[in-house]
PDB file of N, CA and C in Angstrom:
ATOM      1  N   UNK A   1      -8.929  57.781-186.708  1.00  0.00           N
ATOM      2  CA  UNK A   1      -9.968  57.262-185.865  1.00  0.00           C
ATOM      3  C   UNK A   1     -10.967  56.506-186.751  1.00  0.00           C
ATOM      4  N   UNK A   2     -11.422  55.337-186.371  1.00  0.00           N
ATOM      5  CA  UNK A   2     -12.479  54.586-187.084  1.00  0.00           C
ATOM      6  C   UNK A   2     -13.750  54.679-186.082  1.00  0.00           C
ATOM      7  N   UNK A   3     -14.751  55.499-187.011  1.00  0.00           N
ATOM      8  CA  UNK A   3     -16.114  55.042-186.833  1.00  0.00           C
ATOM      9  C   UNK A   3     -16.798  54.064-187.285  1.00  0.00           C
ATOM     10  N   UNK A   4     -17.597  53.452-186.235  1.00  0.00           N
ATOM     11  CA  UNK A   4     -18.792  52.884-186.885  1.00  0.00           C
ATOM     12  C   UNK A   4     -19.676  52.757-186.193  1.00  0.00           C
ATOM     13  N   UNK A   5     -20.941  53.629-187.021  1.00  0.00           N
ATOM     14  CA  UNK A   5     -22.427  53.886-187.383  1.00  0.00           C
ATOM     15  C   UNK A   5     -23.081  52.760-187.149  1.00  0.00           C
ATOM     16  N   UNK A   6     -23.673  52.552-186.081  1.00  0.00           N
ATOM     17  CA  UNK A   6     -24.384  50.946-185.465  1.00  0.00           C
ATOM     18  C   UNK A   6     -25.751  51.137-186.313  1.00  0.00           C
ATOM     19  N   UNK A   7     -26.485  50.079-186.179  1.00  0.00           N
ATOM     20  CA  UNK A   7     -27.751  49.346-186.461  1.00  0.00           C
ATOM     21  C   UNK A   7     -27.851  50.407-188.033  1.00  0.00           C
ATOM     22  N   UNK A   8     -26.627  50.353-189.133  1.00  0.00           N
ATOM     23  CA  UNK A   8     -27.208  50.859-190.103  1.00  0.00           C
ATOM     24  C   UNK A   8     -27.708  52.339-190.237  1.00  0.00           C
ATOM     25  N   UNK A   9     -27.347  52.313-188.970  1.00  0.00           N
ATOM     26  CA  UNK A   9     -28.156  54.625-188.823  1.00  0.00           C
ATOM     27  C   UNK A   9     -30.111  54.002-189.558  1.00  0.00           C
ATOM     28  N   UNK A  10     -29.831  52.856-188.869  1.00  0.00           N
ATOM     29  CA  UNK A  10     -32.079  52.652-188.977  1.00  0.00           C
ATOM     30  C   UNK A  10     -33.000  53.707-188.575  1.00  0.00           C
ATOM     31  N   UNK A  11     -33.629  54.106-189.411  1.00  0.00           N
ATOM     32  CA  UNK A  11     -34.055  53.888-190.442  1.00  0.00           C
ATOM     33  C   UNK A  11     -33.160  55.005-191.837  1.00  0.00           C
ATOM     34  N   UNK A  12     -32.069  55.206-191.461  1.00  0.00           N
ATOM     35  CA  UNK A  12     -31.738  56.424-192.179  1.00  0.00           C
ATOM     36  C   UNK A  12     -30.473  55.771-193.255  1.00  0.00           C
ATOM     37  N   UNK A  13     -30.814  54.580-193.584  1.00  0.00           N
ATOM     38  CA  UNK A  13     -30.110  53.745-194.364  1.00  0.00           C
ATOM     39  C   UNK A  13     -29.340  54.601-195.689  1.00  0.00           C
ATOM     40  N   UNK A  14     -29.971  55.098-196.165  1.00  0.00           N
ATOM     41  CA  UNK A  14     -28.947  55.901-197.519  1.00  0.00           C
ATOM     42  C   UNK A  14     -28.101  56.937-196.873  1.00  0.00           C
ATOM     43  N   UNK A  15     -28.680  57.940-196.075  1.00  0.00           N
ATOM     44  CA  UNK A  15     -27.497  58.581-195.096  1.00  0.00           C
ATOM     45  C   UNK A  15     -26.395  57.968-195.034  1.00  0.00           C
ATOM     46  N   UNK A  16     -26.459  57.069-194.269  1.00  0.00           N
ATOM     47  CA  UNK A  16     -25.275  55.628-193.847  1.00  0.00           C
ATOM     48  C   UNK A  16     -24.514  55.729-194.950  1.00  0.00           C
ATOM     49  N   UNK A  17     -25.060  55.451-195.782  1.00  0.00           N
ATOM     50  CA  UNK A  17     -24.404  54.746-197.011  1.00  0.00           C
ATOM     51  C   UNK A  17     -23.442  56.222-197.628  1.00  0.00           C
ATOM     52  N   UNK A  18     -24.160  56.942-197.915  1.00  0.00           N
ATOM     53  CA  UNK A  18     -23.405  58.101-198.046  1.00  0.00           C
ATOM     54  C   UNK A  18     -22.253  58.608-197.318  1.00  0.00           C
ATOM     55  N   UNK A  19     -22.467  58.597-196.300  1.00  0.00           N
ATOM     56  CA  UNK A  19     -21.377  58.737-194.830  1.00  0.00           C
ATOM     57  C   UNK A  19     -20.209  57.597-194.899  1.00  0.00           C
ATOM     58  N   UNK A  20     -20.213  55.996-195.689  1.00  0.00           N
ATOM     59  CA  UNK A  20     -19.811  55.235-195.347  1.00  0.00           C
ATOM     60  C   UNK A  20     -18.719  55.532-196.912  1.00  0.00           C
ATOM     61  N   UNK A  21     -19.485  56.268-197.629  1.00  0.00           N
ATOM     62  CA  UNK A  21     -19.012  56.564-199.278  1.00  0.00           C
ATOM     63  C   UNK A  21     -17.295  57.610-199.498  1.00  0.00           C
ATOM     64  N   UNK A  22     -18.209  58.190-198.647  1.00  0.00           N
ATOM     65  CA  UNK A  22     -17.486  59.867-198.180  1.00  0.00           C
ATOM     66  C   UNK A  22     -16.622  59.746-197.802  1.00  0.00           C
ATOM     67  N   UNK A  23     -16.462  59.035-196.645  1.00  0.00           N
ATOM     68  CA  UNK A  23     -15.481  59.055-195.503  1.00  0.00           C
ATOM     69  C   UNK A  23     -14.582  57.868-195.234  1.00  0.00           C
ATOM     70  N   UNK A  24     -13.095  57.873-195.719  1.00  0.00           N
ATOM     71  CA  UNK A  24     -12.547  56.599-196.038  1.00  0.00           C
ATOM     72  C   UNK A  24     -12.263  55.516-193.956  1.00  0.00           C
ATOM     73  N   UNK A  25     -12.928  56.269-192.869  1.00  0.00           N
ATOM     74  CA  UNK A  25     -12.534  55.972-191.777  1.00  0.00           C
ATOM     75  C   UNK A  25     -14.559  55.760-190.930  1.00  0.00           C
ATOM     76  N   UNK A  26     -15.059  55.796-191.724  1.00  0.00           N
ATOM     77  CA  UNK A  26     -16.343  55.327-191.374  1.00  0.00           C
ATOM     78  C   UNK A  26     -16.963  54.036-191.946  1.00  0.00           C
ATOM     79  N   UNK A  27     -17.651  53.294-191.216  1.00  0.00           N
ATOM     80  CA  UNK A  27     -18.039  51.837-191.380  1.00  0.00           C
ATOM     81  C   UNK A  27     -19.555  51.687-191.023  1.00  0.00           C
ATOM     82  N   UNK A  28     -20.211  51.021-190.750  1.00  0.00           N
ATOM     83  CA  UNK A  28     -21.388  50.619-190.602  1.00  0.00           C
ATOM     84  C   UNK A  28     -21.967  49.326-190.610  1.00  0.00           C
ATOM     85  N   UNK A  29     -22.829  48.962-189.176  1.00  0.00           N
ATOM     86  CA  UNK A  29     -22.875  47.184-188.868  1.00  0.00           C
ATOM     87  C   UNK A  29     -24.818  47.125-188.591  1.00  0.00           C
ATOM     88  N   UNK A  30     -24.579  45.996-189.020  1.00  0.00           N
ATOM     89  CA  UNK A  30     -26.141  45.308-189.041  1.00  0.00           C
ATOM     90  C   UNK A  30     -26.546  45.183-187.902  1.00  0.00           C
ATOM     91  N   UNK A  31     -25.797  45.315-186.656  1.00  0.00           N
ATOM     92  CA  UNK A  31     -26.774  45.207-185.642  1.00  0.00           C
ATOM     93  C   UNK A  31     -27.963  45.815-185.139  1.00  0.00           C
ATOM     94  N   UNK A  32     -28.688  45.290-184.000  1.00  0.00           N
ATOM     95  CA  UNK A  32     -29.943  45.815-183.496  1.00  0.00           C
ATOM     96  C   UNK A  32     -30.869  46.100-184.451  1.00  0.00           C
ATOM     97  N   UNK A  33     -31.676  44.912-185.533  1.00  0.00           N
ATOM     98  CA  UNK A  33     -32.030  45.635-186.584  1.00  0.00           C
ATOM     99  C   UNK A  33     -33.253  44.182-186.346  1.00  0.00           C
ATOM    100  N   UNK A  34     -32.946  43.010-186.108  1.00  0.00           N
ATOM    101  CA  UNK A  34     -33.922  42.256-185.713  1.00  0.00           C
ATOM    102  C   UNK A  34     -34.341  41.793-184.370  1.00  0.00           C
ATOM    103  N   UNK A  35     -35.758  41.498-184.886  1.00  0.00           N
ATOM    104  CA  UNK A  35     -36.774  41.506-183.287  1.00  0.00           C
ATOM    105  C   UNK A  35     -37.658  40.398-183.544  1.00  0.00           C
ATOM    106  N   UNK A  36     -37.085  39.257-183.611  1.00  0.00           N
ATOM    107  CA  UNK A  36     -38.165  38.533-183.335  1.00  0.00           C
ATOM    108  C   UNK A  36     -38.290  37.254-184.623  1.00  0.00           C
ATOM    109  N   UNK A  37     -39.762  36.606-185.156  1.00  0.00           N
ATOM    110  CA  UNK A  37     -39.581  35.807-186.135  1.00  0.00           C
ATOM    111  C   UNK A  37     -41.352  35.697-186.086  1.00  0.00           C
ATOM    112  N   UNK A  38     -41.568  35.493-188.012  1.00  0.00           N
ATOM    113  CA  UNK A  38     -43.112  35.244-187.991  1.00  0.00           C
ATOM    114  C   UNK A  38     -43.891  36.944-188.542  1.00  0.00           C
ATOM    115  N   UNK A  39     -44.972  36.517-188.989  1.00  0.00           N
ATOM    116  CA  UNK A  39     -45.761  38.135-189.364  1.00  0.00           C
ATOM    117  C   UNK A  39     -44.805  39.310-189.484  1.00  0.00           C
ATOM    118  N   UNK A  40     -45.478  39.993-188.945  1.00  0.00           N
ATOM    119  CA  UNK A  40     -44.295  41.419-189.486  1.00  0.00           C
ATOM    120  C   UNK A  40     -42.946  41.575-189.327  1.00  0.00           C
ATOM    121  N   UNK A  41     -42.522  41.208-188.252  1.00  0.00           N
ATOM    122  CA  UNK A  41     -40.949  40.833-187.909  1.00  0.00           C
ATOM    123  C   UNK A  41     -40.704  39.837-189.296  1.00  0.00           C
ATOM    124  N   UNK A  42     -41.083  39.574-189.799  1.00  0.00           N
ATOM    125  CA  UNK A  42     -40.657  38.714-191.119  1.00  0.00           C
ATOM    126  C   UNK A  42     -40.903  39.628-192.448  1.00  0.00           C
ATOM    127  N   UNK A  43     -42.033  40.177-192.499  1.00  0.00           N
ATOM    128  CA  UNK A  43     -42.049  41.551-193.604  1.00  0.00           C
ATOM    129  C   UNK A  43     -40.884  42.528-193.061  1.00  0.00           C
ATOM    130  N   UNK A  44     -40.494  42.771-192.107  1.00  0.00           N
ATOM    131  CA  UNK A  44     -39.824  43.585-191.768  1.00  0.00           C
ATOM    132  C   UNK A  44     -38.324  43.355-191.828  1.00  0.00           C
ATOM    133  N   UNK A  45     -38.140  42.204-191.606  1.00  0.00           N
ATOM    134  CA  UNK A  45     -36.658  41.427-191.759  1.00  0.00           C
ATOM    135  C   UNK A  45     -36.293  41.623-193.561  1.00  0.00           C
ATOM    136  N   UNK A  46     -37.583  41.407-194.395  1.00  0.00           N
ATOM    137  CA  UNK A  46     -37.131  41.269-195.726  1.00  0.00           C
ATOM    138  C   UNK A  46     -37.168  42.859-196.287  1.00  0.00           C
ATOM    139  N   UNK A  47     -38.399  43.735-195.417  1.00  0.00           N
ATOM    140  CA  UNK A  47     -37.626  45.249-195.610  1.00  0.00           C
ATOM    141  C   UNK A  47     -36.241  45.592-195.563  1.00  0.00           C
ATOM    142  N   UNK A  48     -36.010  45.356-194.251  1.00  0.00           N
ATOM    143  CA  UNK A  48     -34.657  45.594-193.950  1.00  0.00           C
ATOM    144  C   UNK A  48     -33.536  45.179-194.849  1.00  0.00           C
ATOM    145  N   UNK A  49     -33.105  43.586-195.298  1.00  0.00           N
ATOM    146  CA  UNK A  49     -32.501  43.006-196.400  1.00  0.00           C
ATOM    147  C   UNK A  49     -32.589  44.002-197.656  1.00  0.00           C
ATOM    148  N   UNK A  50     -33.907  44.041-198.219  1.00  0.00           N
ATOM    149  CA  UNK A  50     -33.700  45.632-199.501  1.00  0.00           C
ATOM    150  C   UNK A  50     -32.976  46.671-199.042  1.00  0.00           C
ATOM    151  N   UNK A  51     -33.433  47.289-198.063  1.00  0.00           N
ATOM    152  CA  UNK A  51     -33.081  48.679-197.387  1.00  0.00           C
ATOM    153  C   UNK A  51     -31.468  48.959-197.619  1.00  0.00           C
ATOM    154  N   UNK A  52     -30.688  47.416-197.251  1.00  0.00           N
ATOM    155  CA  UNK A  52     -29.367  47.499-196.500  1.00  0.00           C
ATOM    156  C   UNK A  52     -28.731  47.199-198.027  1.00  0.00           C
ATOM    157  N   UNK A  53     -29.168  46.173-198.765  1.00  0.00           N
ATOM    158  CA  UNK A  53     -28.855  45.853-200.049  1.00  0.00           C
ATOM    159  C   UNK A  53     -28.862  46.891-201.215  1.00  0.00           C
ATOM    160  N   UNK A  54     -29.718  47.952-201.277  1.00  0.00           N
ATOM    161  CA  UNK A  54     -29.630  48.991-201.250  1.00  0.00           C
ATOM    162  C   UNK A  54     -28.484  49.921-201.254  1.00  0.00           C
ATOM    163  N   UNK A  55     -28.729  49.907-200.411  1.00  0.00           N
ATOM    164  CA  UNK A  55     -27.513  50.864-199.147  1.00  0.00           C
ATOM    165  C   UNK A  55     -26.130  50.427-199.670  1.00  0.00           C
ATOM    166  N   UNK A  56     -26.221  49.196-199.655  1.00  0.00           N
ATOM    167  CA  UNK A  56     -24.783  48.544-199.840  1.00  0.00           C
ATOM    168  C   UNK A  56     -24.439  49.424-201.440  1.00  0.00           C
ATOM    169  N   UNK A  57     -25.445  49.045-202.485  1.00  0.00           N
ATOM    170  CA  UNK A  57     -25.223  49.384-204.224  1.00  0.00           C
ATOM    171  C   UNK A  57     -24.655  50.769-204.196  1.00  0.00           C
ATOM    172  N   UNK A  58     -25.428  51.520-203.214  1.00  0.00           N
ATOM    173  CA  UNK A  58     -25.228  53.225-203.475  1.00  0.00           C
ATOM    174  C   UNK A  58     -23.680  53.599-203.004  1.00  0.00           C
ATOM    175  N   UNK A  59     -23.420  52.609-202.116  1.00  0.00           N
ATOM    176  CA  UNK A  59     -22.387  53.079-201.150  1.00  0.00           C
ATOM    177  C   UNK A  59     -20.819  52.718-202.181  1.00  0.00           C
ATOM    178  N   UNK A  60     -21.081  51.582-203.277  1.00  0.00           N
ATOM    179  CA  UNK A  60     -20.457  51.086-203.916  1.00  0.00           C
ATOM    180  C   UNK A  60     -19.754  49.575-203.866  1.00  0.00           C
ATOM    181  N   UNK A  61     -20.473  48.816-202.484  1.00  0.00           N
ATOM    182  CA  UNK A  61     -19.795  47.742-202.204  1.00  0.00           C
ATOM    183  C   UNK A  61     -20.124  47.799-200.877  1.00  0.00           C
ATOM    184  N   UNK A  62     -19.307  46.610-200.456  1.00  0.00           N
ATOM    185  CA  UNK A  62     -19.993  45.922-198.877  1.00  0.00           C
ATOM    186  C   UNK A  62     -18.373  46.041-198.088  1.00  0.00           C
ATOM    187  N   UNK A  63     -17.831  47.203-198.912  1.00  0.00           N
ATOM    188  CA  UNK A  63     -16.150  46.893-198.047  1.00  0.00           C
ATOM    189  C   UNK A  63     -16.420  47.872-196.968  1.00  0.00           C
ATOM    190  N   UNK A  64     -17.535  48.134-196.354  1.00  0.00           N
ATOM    191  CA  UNK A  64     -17.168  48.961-195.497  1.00  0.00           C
ATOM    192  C   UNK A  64     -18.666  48.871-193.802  1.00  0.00           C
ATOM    193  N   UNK A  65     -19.094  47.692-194.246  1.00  0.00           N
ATOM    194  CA  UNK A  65     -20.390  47.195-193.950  1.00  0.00           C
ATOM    195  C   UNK A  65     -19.746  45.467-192.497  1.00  0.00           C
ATOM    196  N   UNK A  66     -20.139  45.744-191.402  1.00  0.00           N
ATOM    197  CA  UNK A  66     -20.141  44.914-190.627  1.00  0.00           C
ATOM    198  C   UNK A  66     -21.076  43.895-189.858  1.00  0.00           C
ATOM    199  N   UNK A  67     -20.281  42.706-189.618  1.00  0.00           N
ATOM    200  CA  UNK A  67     -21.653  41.659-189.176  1.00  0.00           C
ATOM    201  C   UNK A  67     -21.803  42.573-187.572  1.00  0.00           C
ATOM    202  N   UNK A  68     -23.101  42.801-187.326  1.00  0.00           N
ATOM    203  CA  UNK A  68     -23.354  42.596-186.050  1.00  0.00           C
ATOM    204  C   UNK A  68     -24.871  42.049-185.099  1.00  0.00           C
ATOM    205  N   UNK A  69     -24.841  41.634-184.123  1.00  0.00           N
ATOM    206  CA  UNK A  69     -26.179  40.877-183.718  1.00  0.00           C
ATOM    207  C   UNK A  69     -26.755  42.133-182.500  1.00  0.00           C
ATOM    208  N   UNK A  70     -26.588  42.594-181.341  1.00  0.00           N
ATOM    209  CA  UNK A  70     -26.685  43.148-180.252  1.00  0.00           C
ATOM    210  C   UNK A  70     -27.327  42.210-179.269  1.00  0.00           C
ATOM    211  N   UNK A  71     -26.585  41.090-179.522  1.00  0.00           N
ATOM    212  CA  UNK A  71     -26.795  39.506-178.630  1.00  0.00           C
ATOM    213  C   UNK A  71     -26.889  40.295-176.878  1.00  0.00           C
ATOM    214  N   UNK A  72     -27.686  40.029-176.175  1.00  0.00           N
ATOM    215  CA  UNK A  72     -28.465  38.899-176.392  1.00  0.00           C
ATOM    216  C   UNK A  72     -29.785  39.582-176.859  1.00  0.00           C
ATOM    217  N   UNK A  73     -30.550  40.806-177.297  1.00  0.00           N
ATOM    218  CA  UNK A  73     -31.788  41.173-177.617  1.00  0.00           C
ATOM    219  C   UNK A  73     -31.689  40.495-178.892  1.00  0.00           C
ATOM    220  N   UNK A  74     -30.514  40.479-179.751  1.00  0.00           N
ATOM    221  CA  UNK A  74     -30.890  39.758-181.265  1.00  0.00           C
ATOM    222  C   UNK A  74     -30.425  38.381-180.962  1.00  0.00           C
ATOM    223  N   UNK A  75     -30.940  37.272-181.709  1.00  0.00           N
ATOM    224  CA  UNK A  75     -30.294  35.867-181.536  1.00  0.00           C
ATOM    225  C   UNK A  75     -29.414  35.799-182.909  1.00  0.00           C
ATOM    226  N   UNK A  76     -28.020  35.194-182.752  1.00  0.00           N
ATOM    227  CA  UNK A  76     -26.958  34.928-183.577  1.00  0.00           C
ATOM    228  C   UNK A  76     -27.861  34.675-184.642  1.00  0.00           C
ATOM    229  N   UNK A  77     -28.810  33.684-184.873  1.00  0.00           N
ATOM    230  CA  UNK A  77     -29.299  32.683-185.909  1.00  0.00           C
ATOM    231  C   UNK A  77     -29.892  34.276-186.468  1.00  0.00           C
ATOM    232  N   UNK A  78     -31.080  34.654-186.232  1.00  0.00           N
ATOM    233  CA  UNK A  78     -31.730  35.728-186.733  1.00  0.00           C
ATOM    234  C   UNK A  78     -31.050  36.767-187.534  1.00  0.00           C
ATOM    235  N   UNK A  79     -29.344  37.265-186.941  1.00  0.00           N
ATOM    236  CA  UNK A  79     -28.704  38.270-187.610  1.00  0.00           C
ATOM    237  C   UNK A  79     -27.961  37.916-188.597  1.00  0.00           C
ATOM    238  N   UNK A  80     -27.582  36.444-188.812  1.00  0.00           N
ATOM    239  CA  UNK A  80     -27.322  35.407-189.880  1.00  0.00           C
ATOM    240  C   UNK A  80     -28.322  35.341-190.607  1.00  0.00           C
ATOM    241  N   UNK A  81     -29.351  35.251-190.729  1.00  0.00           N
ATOM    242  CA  UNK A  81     -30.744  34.886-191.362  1.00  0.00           C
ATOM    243  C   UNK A  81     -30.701  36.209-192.297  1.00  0.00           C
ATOM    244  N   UNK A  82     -30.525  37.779-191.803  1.00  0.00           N
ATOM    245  CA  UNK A  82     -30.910  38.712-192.256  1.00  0.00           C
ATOM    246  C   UNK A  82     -29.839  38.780-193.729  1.00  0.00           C
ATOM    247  N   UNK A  83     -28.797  38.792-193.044  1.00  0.00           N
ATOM    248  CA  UNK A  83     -27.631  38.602-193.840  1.00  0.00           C
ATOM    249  C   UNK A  83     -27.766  37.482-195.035  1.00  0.00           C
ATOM    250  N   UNK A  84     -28.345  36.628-195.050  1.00  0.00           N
ATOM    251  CA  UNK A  84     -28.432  35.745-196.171  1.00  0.00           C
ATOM    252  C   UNK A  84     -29.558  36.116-197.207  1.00  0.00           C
ATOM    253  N   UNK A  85     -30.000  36.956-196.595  1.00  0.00           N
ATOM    254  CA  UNK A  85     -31.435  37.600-197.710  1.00  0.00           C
ATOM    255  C   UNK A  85     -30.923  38.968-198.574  1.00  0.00           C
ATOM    256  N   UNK A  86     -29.700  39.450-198.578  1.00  0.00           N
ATOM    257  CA  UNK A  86     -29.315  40.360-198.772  1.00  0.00           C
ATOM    258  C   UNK A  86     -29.331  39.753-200.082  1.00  0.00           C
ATOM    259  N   UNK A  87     -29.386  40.965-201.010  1.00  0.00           N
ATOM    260  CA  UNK A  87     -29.436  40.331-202.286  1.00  0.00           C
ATOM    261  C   UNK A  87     -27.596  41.317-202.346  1.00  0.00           C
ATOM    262  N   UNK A  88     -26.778  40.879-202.284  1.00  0.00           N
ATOM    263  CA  UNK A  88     -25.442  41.065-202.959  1.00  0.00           C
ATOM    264  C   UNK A  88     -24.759  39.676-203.539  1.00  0.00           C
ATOM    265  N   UNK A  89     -23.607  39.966-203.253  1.00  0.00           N
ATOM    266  CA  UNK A  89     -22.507  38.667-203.774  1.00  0.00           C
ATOM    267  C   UNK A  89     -22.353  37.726-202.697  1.00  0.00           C
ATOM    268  N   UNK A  90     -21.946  36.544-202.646  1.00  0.00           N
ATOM    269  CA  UNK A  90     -21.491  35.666-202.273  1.00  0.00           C
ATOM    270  C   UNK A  90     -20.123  36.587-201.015  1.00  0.00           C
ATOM    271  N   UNK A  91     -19.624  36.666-202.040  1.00  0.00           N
ATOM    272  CA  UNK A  91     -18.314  37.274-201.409  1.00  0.00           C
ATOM    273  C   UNK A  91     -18.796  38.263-200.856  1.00  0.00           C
ATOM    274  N   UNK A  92     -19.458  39.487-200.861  1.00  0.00           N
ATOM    275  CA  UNK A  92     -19.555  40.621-200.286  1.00  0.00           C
ATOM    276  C   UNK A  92     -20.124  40.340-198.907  1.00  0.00           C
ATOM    277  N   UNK A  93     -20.820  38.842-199.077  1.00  0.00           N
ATOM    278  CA  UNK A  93     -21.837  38.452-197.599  1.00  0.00           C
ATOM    279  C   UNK A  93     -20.266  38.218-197.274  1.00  0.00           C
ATOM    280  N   UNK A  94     -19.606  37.385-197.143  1.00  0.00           N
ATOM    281  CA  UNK A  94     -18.256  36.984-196.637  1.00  0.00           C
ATOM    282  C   UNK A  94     -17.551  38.110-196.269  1.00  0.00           C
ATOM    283  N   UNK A  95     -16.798  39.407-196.669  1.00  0.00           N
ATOM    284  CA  UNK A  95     -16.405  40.305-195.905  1.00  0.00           C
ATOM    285  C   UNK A  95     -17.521  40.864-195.046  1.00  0.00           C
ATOM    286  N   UNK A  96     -19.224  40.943-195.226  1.00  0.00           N
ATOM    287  CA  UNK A  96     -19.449  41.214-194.426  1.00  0.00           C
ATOM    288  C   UNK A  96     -19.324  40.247-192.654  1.00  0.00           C
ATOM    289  N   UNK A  97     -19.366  39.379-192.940  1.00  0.00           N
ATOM    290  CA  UNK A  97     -19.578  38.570-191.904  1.00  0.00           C
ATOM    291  C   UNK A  97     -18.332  38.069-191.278  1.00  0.00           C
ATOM    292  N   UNK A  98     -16.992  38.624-191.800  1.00  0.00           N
ATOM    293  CA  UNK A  98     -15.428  38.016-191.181  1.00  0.00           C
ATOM    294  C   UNK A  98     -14.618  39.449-191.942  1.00  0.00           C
ATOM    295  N   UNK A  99     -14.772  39.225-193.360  1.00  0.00           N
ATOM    296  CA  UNK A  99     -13.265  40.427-194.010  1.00  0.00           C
ATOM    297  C   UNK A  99     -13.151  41.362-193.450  1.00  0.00           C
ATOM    298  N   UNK A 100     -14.781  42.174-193.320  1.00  0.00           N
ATOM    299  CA  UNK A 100     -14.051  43.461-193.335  1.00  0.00           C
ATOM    300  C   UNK A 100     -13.323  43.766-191.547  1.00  0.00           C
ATOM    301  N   UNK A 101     -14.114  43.032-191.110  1.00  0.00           N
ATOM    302  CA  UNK A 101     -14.070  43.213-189.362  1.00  0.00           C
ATOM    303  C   UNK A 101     -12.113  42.719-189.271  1.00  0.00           C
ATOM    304  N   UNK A 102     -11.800  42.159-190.156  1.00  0.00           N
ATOM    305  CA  UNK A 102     -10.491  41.317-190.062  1.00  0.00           C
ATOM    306  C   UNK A 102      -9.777  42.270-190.367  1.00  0.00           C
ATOM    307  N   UNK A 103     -10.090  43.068-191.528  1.00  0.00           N
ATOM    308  CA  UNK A 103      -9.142  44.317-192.410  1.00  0.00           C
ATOM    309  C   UNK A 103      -9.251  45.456-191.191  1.00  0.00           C
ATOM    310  N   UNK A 104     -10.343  46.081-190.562  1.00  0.00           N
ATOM    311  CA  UNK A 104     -10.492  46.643-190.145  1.00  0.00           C
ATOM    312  C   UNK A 104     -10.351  47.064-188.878  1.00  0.00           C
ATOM    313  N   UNK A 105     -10.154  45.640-187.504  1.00  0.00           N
ATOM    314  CA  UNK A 105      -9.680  45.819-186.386  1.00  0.00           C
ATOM    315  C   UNK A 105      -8.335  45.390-186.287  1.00  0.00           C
ATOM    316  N   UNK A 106      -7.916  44.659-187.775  1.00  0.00           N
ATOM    317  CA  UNK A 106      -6.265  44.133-187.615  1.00  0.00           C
ATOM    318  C   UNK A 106      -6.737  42.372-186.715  1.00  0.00           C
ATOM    319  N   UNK A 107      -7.696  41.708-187.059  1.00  0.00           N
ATOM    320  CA  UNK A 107      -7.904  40.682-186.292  1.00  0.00           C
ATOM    321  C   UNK A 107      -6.893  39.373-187.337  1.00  0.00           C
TER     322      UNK A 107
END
């Protein structure tokens, strides 16, 4: 059975990561994590980017980390936006945003 742990388990981001470490059938996706654009929704967007970037280092990698938006409350552009502030690899943004979802539902 494959889990996956929506909006990051927010605010409980290292949990996640631990859970995502542990368990070779658990995953975890970026959705429902942005609200908006401007003032704090913008401090908060670049919280979030550490938080998850983070998350990602402890966990050991981004092979287990998914794009998601919770369209229509998040806008496509915004959950793209978050994703590009991530401080990882090139490539690791790339399975997040197509590989792993490809490896992982057989798409």
């Amino acid at each position: 059975m494959t889990i996956v742990l929506c909006h990051f388990g927010n605010p409980w981001f290292d949990d996640v990561a631990e859970m995502i470490y542990k368990h070779p059938n658990v995953y975890t996706d970026t959705s429902g994590l942005i609200t908006g654009k401007g003032g704090y929704p913008e401090k908060y967007a670049d919280w979030l980017a550490r938080k998850i970037s983070e998350a990602i280092y402890y966990a050991g990698g981004a092979e287990k980390v998914l794009f998601g938006t919770d369209y229509p409350v998040t806008k496509h552009a915004d959950a793209l936006d978050l994703i590009s502030k991530l401080d990882v690899s090139e490539d690791d943004k790339d399975k997040i945003l197509f590989g792993n979802a490809k490896r992982v539902f057989g798409l």
